[in-house]
PDB file of C-alpha atoms in Angstrom:
ATOM      1  CA  UNK A  16    -118.081  52.188-136.012  1.00  0.00           C
ATOM      2  CA  UNK A  17    -119.439  49.891-133.348  1.00  0.00           C
ATOM      3  CA  UNK A  18    -121.311  46.960-134.837  1.00  0.00           C
ATOM      4  CA  UNK A  19    -123.942  47.336-132.085  1.00  0.00           C
ATOM      5  CA  UNK A  20    -124.900  50.866-133.118  1.00  0.00           C
ATOM      6  CA  UNK A  21    -126.896  51.158-136.358  1.00  0.00           C
ATOM      7  CA  UNK A  22    -125.375  53.614-138.799  1.00  0.00           C
ATOM      8  CA  UNK A  23    -127.310  56.835-139.423  1.00  0.00           C
ATOM      9  CA  UNK A  24    -126.839  59.191-142.361  1.00  0.00           C
ATOM     10  CA  UNK A  25    -129.022  62.247-142.959  1.00  0.00           C
ATOM     11  CA  UNK A  26    -129.216  64.652-145.847  1.00  0.00           C
ATOM     12  CA  UNK A  27    -129.942  68.214-144.716  1.00  0.00           C
ATOM     13  CA  UNK A  28    -131.201  70.107-147.778  1.00  0.00           C
ATOM     14  CA  UNK A  29    -131.167  73.446-145.928  1.00  0.00           C
ATOM     15  CA  UNK A  30    -133.092  76.124-147.908  1.00  0.00           C
ATOM     16  CA  UNK A  31    -132.839  74.347-151.248  1.00  0.00           C
ATOM     17  CA  UNK A  32    -135.301  72.431-153.391  1.00  0.00           C
ATOM     18  CA  UNK A  33    -138.222  72.574-155.784  1.00  0.00           C
ATOM     19  CA  UNK A  34    -141.054  70.184-156.506  1.00  0.00           C
ATOM     20  CA  UNK A  35    -139.403  68.902-159.667  1.00  0.00           C
ATOM     21  CA  UNK A  36    -135.913  68.884-158.212  1.00  0.00           C
ATOM     22  CA  UNK A  37    -136.997  67.024-155.082  1.00  0.00           C
ATOM     23  CA  UNK A  38    -138.721  64.317-157.098  1.00  0.00           C
ATOM     24  CA  UNK A  39    -135.687  63.787-159.297  1.00  0.00           C
ATOM     25  CA  UNK A  40    -133.272  63.741-156.357  1.00  0.00           C
ATOM     26  CA  UNK A  41    -135.255  61.274-154.244  1.00  0.00           C
ATOM     27  CA  UNK A  42    -135.799  59.020-157.249  1.00  0.00           C
ATOM     28  CA  UNK A  43    -132.082  58.986-158.058  1.00  0.00           C
ATOM     29  CA  UNK A  44    -131.114  58.234-154.459  1.00  0.00           C
ATOM     30  CA  UNK A  45    -133.638  55.397-154.173  1.00  0.00           C
ATOM     31  CA  UNK A  46    -132.471  53.831-157.409  1.00  0.00           C
ATOM     32  CA  UNK A  47    -128.825  54.029-156.322  1.00  0.00           C
ATOM     33  CA  UNK A  48    -129.128  52.495-152.873  1.00  0.00           C
ATOM     34  CA  UNK A  49    -127.654  49.043-152.466  1.00  0.00           C
ATOM     35  CA  UNK A  50    -129.838  46.209-151.276  1.00  0.00           C
ATOM     36  CA  UNK A  51    -129.498  44.925-147.745  1.00  0.00           C
ATOM     37  CA  UNK A  52    -128.950  48.272-146.024  1.00  0.00           C
ATOM     38  CA  UNK A  53    -129.067  47.843-142.260  1.00  0.00           C
ATOM     39  CA  UNK A  54    -128.513  51.448-141.217  1.00  0.00           C
ATOM     40  CA  UNK A  55    -130.913  54.361-141.482  1.00  0.00           C
ATOM     41  CA  UNK A  56    -131.017  57.121-144.080  1.00  0.00           C
ATOM     42  CA  UNK A  57    -132.970  60.285-143.320  1.00  0.00           C
ATOM     43  CA  UNK A  58    -133.844  63.168-145.633  1.00  0.00           C
ATOM     44  CA  UNK A  59    -134.423  66.484-143.836  1.00  0.00           C
ATOM     45  CA  UNK A  60    -136.513  68.628-146.162  1.00  0.00           C
ATOM     46  CA  UNK A  61    -137.655  72.268-145.828  1.00  0.00           C
ATOM     47  CA  UNK A  62    -141.109  72.716-144.285  1.00  0.00           C
ATOM     48  CA  UNK A  63    -143.009  73.435-147.554  1.00  0.00           C
ATOM     49  CA  UNK A  64    -141.814  70.159-149.079  1.00  0.00           C
ATOM     50  CA  UNK A  65    -142.502  67.801-146.180  1.00  0.00           C
ATOM     51  CA  UNK A  66    -145.756  66.518-147.659  1.00  0.00           C
ATOM     52  CA  UNK A  67    -144.197  65.904-151.062  1.00  0.00           C
ATOM     53  CA  UNK A  68    -141.100  64.190-149.689  1.00  0.00           C
ATOM     54  CA  UNK A  69    -143.187  62.138-147.261  1.00  0.00           C
ATOM     55  CA  UNK A  70    -145.131  60.761-150.224  1.00  0.00           C
ATOM     56  CA  UNK A  71    -141.974  60.199-152.254  1.00  0.00           C
ATOM     57  CA  UNK A  72    -140.467  58.176-149.399  1.00  0.00           C
ATOM     58  CA  UNK A  73    -143.565  56.050-148.822  1.00  0.00           C
ATOM     59  CA  UNK A  74    -142.586  52.396-148.923  1.00  0.00           C
ATOM     60  CA  UNK A  75    -138.877  53.189-149.258  1.00  0.00           C
ATOM     61  CA  UNK A  76    -136.010  52.392-146.908  1.00  0.00           C
ATOM     62  CA  UNK A  77    -135.507  56.092-146.175  1.00  0.00           C
ATOM     63  CA  UNK A  78    -137.036  58.174-143.386  1.00  0.00           C
ATOM     64  CA  UNK A  79    -138.337  61.747-143.307  1.00  0.00           C
ATOM     65  CA  UNK A  80    -136.867  64.441-141.091  1.00  0.00           C
ATOM     66  CA  UNK A  81    -137.446  68.178-140.574  1.00  0.00           C
ATOM     67  CA  UNK A  82    -134.879  70.931-140.135  1.00  0.00           C
ATOM     68  CA  UNK A  83    -136.315  72.719-137.095  1.00  0.00           C
ATOM     69  CA  UNK A  84    -139.213  72.702-134.648  1.00  0.00           C
ATOM     70  CA  UNK A  85    -140.878  75.106-132.227  1.00  0.00           C
ATOM     71  CA  UNK A  86    -140.393  74.635-128.519  1.00  0.00           C
ATOM     72  CA  UNK A  87    -144.106  75.405-128.082  1.00  0.00           C
ATOM     73  CA  UNK A  88    -146.885  72.877-128.638  1.00  0.00           C
ATOM     74  CA  UNK A  89    -149.443  75.416-129.888  1.00  0.00           C
ATOM     75  CA  UNK A  90    -150.420  79.055-129.602  1.00  0.00           C
ATOM     76  CA  UNK A  91    -149.981  82.499-131.121  1.00  0.00           C
ATOM     77  CA  UNK A  92    -146.548  81.885-132.638  1.00  0.00           C
ATOM     78  CA  UNK A  93    -147.005  82.920-136.253  1.00  0.00           C
ATOM     79  CA  UNK A  94    -144.541  81.212-138.561  1.00  0.00           C
ATOM     80  CA  UNK A  95    -143.519  78.500-136.094  1.00  0.00           C
ATOM     81  CA  UNK A  96    -144.124  74.802-136.691  1.00  0.00           C
ATOM     82  CA  UNK A  97    -144.894  72.477-133.804  1.00  0.00           C
ATOM     83  CA  UNK A  98    -143.603  68.960-133.290  1.00  0.00           C
ATOM     84  CA  UNK A  99    -147.146  67.572-133.577  1.00  0.00           C
ATOM     85  CA  UNK A 100    -147.491  69.217-136.998  1.00  0.00           C
ATOM     86  CA  UNK A 101    -144.256  67.581-138.141  1.00  0.00           C
ATOM     87  CA  UNK A 102    -145.487  64.215-136.900  1.00  0.00           C
ATOM     88  CA  UNK A 103    -148.691  64.706-138.911  1.00  0.00           C
ATOM     89  CA  UNK A 104    -146.587  64.866-142.065  1.00  0.00           C
ATOM     90  CA  UNK A 105    -144.781  61.639-141.279  1.00  0.00           C
ATOM     91  CA  UNK A 106    -141.584  63.077-139.853  1.00  0.00           C
ATOM     92  CA  UNK A 107    -139.656  60.745-137.622  1.00  0.00           C
ATOM     93  CA  UNK A 108    -136.635  62.958-136.937  1.00  0.00           C
ATOM     94  CA  UNK A 109    -136.045  66.686-136.503  1.00  0.00           C
ATOM     95  CA  UNK A 110    -132.851  68.712-136.225  1.00  0.00           C
ATOM     96  CA  UNK A 111    -132.524  70.941-133.158  1.00  0.00           C
ATOM     97  CA  UNK A 112    -129.751  73.415-132.493  1.00  0.00           C
ATOM     98  CA  UNK A 113    -128.220  73.407-135.961  1.00  0.00           C
ATOM     99  CA  UNK A 114    -125.328  75.894-135.990  1.00  0.00           C
ATOM    100  CA  UNK A 115    -127.152  78.114-138.481  1.00  0.00           C
ATOM    101  CA  UNK A 116    -130.139  78.326-136.138  1.00  0.00           C
ATOM    102  CA  UNK A 117    -127.869  79.163-133.225  1.00  0.00           C
ATOM    103  CA  UNK A 118    -125.824  81.704-135.189  1.00  0.00           C
ATOM    104  CA  UNK A 119    -128.388  83.343-137.473  1.00  0.00           C
ATOM    105  CA  UNK A 120    -131.452  83.129-135.212  1.00  0.00           C
ATOM    106  CA  UNK A 121    -129.801  83.535-131.831  1.00  0.00           C
ATOM    107  CA  UNK A 122    -130.988  80.221-130.403  1.00  0.00           C
ATOM    108  CA  UNK A 123    -129.547  79.676-126.938  1.00  0.00           C
ATOM    109  CA  UNK A 124    -128.596  76.346-125.391  1.00  0.00           C
ATOM    110  CA  UNK A 125    -131.706  76.614-123.238  1.00  0.00           C
ATOM    111  CA  UNK A 126    -134.012  77.177-126.218  1.00  0.00           C
ATOM    112  CA  UNK A 127    -132.438  74.281-128.080  1.00  0.00           C
ATOM    113  CA  UNK A 128    -132.989  72.063-125.040  1.00  0.00           C
ATOM    114  CA  UNK A 129    -136.664  73.061-124.966  1.00  0.00           C
ATOM    115  CA  UNK A 130    -136.997  72.177-128.651  1.00  0.00           C
ATOM    116  CA  UNK A 131    -135.373  68.814-127.912  1.00  0.00           C
ATOM    117  CA  UNK A 132    -138.014  68.152-125.264  1.00  0.00           C
ATOM    118  CA  UNK A 133    -140.863  69.282-127.509  1.00  0.00           C
ATOM    119  CA  UNK A 134    -139.752  66.838-130.188  1.00  0.00           C
ATOM    120  CA  UNK A 135    -139.623  63.956-127.728  1.00  0.00           C
ATOM    121  CA  UNK A 136    -143.073  64.819-126.371  1.00  0.00           C
ATOM    122  CA  UNK A 137    -144.561  64.458-129.853  1.00  0.00           C
ATOM    123  CA  UNK A 138    -142.874  61.136-130.508  1.00  0.00           C
ATOM    124  CA  UNK A 139    -140.168  62.562-132.757  1.00  0.00           C
ATOM    125  CA  UNK A 140    -136.485  61.737-132.473  1.00  0.00           C
ATOM    126  CA  UNK A 141    -134.459  64.930-132.027  1.00  0.00           C
ATOM    127  CA  UNK A 142    -131.042  65.262-133.615  1.00  0.00           C
ATOM    128  CA  UNK A 143    -129.115  67.496-131.228  1.00  0.00           C
ATOM    129  CA  UNK A 144    -126.523  69.497-133.156  1.00  0.00           C
ATOM    130  CA  UNK A 145    -123.565  70.986-131.333  1.00  0.00           C
ATOM    131  CA  UNK A 146    -120.146  72.332-132.197  1.00  0.00           C
ATOM    132  CA  UNK A 147    -117.631  75.129-131.813  1.00  0.00           C
ATOM    133  CA  UNK A 148    -116.581  78.081-133.961  1.00  0.00           C
ATOM    134  CA  UNK A 149    -113.077  78.477-135.372  1.00  0.00           C
ATOM    135  CA  UNK A 150    -112.270  81.131-132.786  1.00  0.00           C
ATOM    136  CA  UNK A 151    -113.392  78.825-129.987  1.00  0.00           C
ATOM    137  CA  UNK A 152    -111.305  75.966-131.350  1.00  0.00           C
ATOM    138  CA  UNK A 153    -108.224  78.170-131.662  1.00  0.00           C
ATOM    139  CA  UNK A 154    -108.767  79.288-128.076  1.00  0.00           C
ATOM    140  CA  UNK A 155    -108.786  75.659-126.924  1.00  0.00           C
ATOM    141  CA  UNK A 156    -112.466  75.831-125.922  1.00  0.00           C
ATOM    142  CA  UNK A 157    -113.860  72.983-128.032  1.00  0.00           C
ATOM    143  CA  UNK A 158    -114.494  70.662-125.108  1.00  0.00           C
ATOM    144  CA  UNK A 159    -115.995  73.431-122.978  1.00  0.00           C
ATOM    145  CA  UNK A 160    -118.410  74.502-125.727  1.00  0.00           C
ATOM    146  CA  UNK A 161    -119.729  71.086-126.762  1.00  0.00           C
ATOM    147  CA  UNK A 162    -120.103  69.893-123.167  1.00  0.00           C
ATOM    148  CA  UNK A 163    -122.006  73.074-122.281  1.00  0.00           C
ATOM    149  CA  UNK A 164    -124.380  72.506-125.202  1.00  0.00           C
ATOM    150  CA  UNK A 165    -124.879  68.854-124.269  1.00  0.00           C
ATOM    151  CA  UNK A 166    -125.375  69.569-120.566  1.00  0.00           C
ATOM    152  CA  UNK A 167    -128.238  71.961-121.335  1.00  0.00           C
ATOM    153  CA  UNK A 168    -130.216  68.916-122.508  1.00  0.00           C
ATOM    154  CA  UNK A 169    -128.882  66.412-119.977  1.00  0.00           C
ATOM    155  CA  UNK A 170    -129.807  68.727-117.105  1.00  0.00           C
ATOM    156  CA  UNK A 171    -133.422  69.019-118.232  1.00  0.00           C
ATOM    157  CA  UNK A 172    -134.116  65.509-119.492  1.00  0.00           C
ATOM    158  CA  UNK A 173    -131.343  63.208-118.301  1.00  0.00           C
ATOM    159  CA  UNK A 174    -129.475  60.540-120.235  1.00  0.00           C
ATOM    160  CA  UNK A 175    -132.660  58.499-120.743  1.00  0.00           C
ATOM    161  CA  UNK A 176    -133.825  61.070-123.307  1.00  0.00           C
ATOM    162  CA  UNK A 177    -131.016  59.961-125.610  1.00  0.00           C
ATOM    163  CA  UNK A 178    -132.515  56.509-126.034  1.00  0.00           C
ATOM    164  CA  UNK A 179    -134.609  58.114-128.770  1.00  0.00           C
ATOM    165  CA  UNK A 180    -132.241  60.776-130.029  1.00  0.00           C
ATOM    166  CA  UNK A 181    -129.111  61.325-132.101  1.00  0.00           C
ATOM    167  CA  UNK A 182    -126.128  63.563-131.376  1.00  0.00           C
ATOM    168  CA  UNK A 183    -124.532  65.427-134.276  1.00  0.00           C
ATOM    169  CA  UNK A 184    -121.123  67.047-133.853  1.00  0.00           C
ATOM    170  CA  UNK A 185    -120.826  69.793-136.454  1.00  0.00           C
ATOM    171  CA  UNK A 186    -117.825  72.076-135.977  1.00  0.00           C
ATOM    172  CA  UNK A 187    -119.032  75.453-137.225  1.00  0.00           C
ATOM    173  CA  UNK A 188    -115.704  76.161-138.885  1.00  0.00           C
ATOM    174  CA  UNK A 189    -116.145  73.112-141.143  1.00  0.00           C
ATOM    175  CA  UNK A 190    -119.707  73.727-142.367  1.00  0.00           C
ATOM    176  CA  UNK A 191    -119.865  74.802-145.990  1.00  0.00           C
ATOM    177  CA  UNK A 192    -116.234  75.892-145.925  1.00  0.00           C
ATOM    178  CA  UNK A 193    -114.632  72.889-147.553  1.00  0.00           C
ATOM    179  CA  UNK A 194    -112.603  72.433-144.383  1.00  0.00           C
ATOM    180  CA  UNK A 195    -113.162  69.290-142.375  1.00  0.00           C
ATOM    181  CA  UNK A 196    -111.982  68.027-139.040  1.00  0.00           C
ATOM    182  CA  UNK A 197    -109.448  65.256-139.374  1.00  0.00           C
ATOM    183  CA  UNK A 198    -110.777  61.823-138.445  1.00  0.00           C
ATOM    184  CA  UNK A 199    -108.703  62.037-135.273  1.00  0.00           C
ATOM    185  CA  UNK A 200    -110.060  65.484-134.327  1.00  0.00           C
ATOM    186  CA  UNK A 201    -113.649  64.416-134.922  1.00  0.00           C
ATOM    187  CA  UNK A 202    -113.166  61.135-133.067  1.00  0.00           C
ATOM    188  CA  UNK A 203    -111.784  62.949-130.029  1.00  0.00           C
ATOM    189  CA  UNK A 204    -114.928  65.056-129.699  1.00  0.00           C
ATOM    190  CA  UNK A 205    -117.259  62.112-130.360  1.00  0.00           C
ATOM    191  CA  UNK A 206    -115.477  60.096-127.692  1.00  0.00           C
ATOM    192  CA  UNK A 207    -115.759  63.010-125.253  1.00  0.00           C
ATOM    193  CA  UNK A 208    -119.499  63.299-125.850  1.00  0.00           C
ATOM    194  CA  UNK A 209    -120.060  59.574-125.388  1.00  0.00           C
ATOM    195  CA  UNK A 210    -118.037  59.593-122.186  1.00  0.00           C
ATOM    196  CA  UNK A 211    -120.075  62.508-120.870  1.00  0.00           C
ATOM    197  CA  UNK A 212    -123.356  60.683-121.449  1.00  0.00           C
ATOM    198  CA  UNK A 213    -121.804  57.539-119.948  1.00  0.00           C
ATOM    199  CA  UNK A 214    -121.276  59.438-116.699  1.00  0.00           C
ATOM    200  CA  UNK A 215    -125.087  59.475-116.449  1.00  0.00           C
ATOM    201  CA  UNK A 216    -125.857  56.090-118.030  1.00  0.00           C
ATOM    202  CA  UNK A 217    -123.226  53.850-119.598  1.00  0.00           C
ATOM    203  CA  UNK A 218    -125.684  51.559-121.398  1.00  0.00           C
ATOM    204  CA  UNK A 219    -127.421  54.435-123.170  1.00  0.00           C
ATOM    205  CA  UNK A 220    -124.074  55.983-124.080  1.00  0.00           C
ATOM    206  CA  UNK A 221    -122.895  52.723-125.618  1.00  0.00           C
ATOM    207  CA  UNK A 222    -125.877  52.603-127.995  1.00  0.00           C
ATOM    208  CA  UNK A 223    -126.138  56.344-128.675  1.00  0.00           C
ATOM    209  CA  UNK A 224    -125.565  57.298-132.299  1.00  0.00           C
ATOM    210  CA  UNK A 225    -123.159  60.230-132.599  1.00  0.00           C
ATOM    211  CA  UNK A 226    -122.715  61.458-136.155  1.00  0.00           C
ATOM    212  CA  UNK A 227    -120.389  63.965-137.781  1.00  0.00           C
ATOM    213  CA  UNK A 228    -121.437  66.969-139.855  1.00  0.00           C
ATOM    214  CA  UNK A 229    -119.050  69.403-141.478  1.00  0.00           C
ATOM    215  CA  UNK A 230    -118.114  69.228-145.164  1.00  0.00           C
ATOM    216  CA  UNK A 231    -118.448  65.447-145.334  1.00  0.00           C
ATOM    217  CA  UNK A 232    -117.790  64.339-148.904  1.00  0.00           C
ATOM    218  CA  UNK A 233    -117.348  61.094-150.776  1.00  0.00           C
ATOM    219  CA  UNK A 234    -113.565  61.313-150.562  1.00  0.00           C
ATOM    220  CA  UNK A 235    -113.361  61.732-146.779  1.00  0.00           C
ATOM    221  CA  UNK A 236    -116.457  59.872-145.562  1.00  0.00           C
ATOM    222  CA  UNK A 237    -114.869  56.430-145.265  1.00  0.00           C
ATOM    223  CA  UNK A 238    -111.996  57.781-143.155  1.00  0.00           C
ATOM    224  CA  UNK A 239    -114.353  59.611-140.813  1.00  0.00           C
ATOM    225  CA  UNK A 240    -116.814  56.733-140.504  1.00  0.00           C
ATOM    226  CA  UNK A 241    -114.018  54.273-139.747  1.00  0.00           C
ATOM    227  CA  UNK A 242    -113.560  55.892-136.329  1.00  0.00           C
ATOM    228  CA  UNK A 243    -115.027  53.860-133.446  1.00  0.00           C
ATOM    229  CA  UNK A 244    -117.236  56.652-132.093  1.00  0.00           C
ATOM    230  CA  UNK A 245    -118.455  58.121-135.390  1.00  0.00           C
ATOM    231  CA  UNK A 246    -121.733  56.439-136.316  1.00  0.00           C
ATOM    232  CA  UNK A 247    -122.545  58.210-139.561  1.00  0.00           C
ATOM    233  CA  UNK A 248    -123.011  61.712-140.851  1.00  0.00           C
ATOM    234  CA  UNK A 249    -125.232  64.771-141.073  1.00  0.00           C
ATOM    235  CA  UNK A 250    -124.662  65.782-144.671  1.00  0.00           C
ATOM    236  CA  UNK A 251    -125.294  69.271-146.042  1.00  0.00           C
ATOM    237  CA  UNK A 252    -124.313  70.331-149.553  1.00  0.00           C
ATOM    238  CA  UNK A 253    -123.309  66.850-150.678  1.00  0.00           C
ATOM    239  CA  UNK A 254    -126.859  65.610-150.090  1.00  0.00           C
ATOM    240  CA  UNK A 255    -128.112  67.814-152.942  1.00  0.00           C
ATOM    241  CA  UNK A 256    -126.369  65.611-155.508  1.00  0.00           C
ATOM    242  CA  UNK A 257    -127.565  62.010-155.611  1.00  0.00           C
ATOM    243  CA  UNK A 258    -124.187  60.640-156.739  1.00  0.00           C
ATOM    244  CA  UNK A 259    -122.327  62.346-153.891  1.00  0.00           C
ATOM    245  CA  UNK A 260    -124.887  61.440-151.235  1.00  0.00           C
ATOM    246  CA  UNK A 261    -124.991  57.818-152.345  1.00  0.00           C
ATOM    247  CA  UNK A 262    -121.208  57.562-152.185  1.00  0.00           C
ATOM    248  CA  UNK A 263    -121.293  58.838-148.593  1.00  0.00           C
ATOM    249  CA  UNK A 264    -124.083  56.414-147.637  1.00  0.00           C
ATOM    250  CA  UNK A 265    -122.180  53.486-149.080  1.00  0.00           C
ATOM    251  CA  UNK A 266    -119.000  54.633-147.310  1.00  0.00           C
ATOM    252  CA  UNK A 267    -120.888  54.233-144.046  1.00  0.00           C
ATOM    253  CA  UNK A 268    -120.633  50.443-144.515  1.00  0.00           C
ATOM    254  CA  UNK A 269    -124.379  49.795-144.549  1.00  0.00           C
TER     255      UNK A 269
END
């Protein structure tokens, strides 16, 4: 990882958690973190637990994130949660375009881009998730897919928007499957994404944090994070166990 880009590791709890379980998990993570951490650790909790986790993280070195956001600022959108609401609960980051939102809820590149903009407008830092399916990879379409997803945001907001954002490459075929891209495969896509942003603004591209998500575990994290264009991870299942999540955080060379 570049020494000029601060490392970023996020735990995405997905639809897991309970009041008691959250308290125990956050406490265990905080107690296990090494002193002198210079990177950033984010916990992305489900909507109902944002208030609890915000209070648990108060005064800690960790930051609160949400898992989704509405593209609309307000209105008759029952069940949606606006970026301003997330900010009220102390969120600093929010995931947009997670593969499960794209796949299970039919979110298009255009809708994801609108959510990205809504987050920025409320002072949140969007984490733009993008990645290809196994069929798309086998068809040699990885580059085409991730560039298309990235361009949907670049076209609307330009490279400047990424001064306050994170990119997360999460190959769909590696999420929750136990499969993981090799460090070389992941690095190739991360490099491609950075080069694409650099075509618009090289200075922003150089500082942009691009993280990997897709079955990151303690035993492969150090190899992935050693790549020059991989600046950390978006961690799913492994973030539900304090021991596993801590091992990944420490592998990020904080």
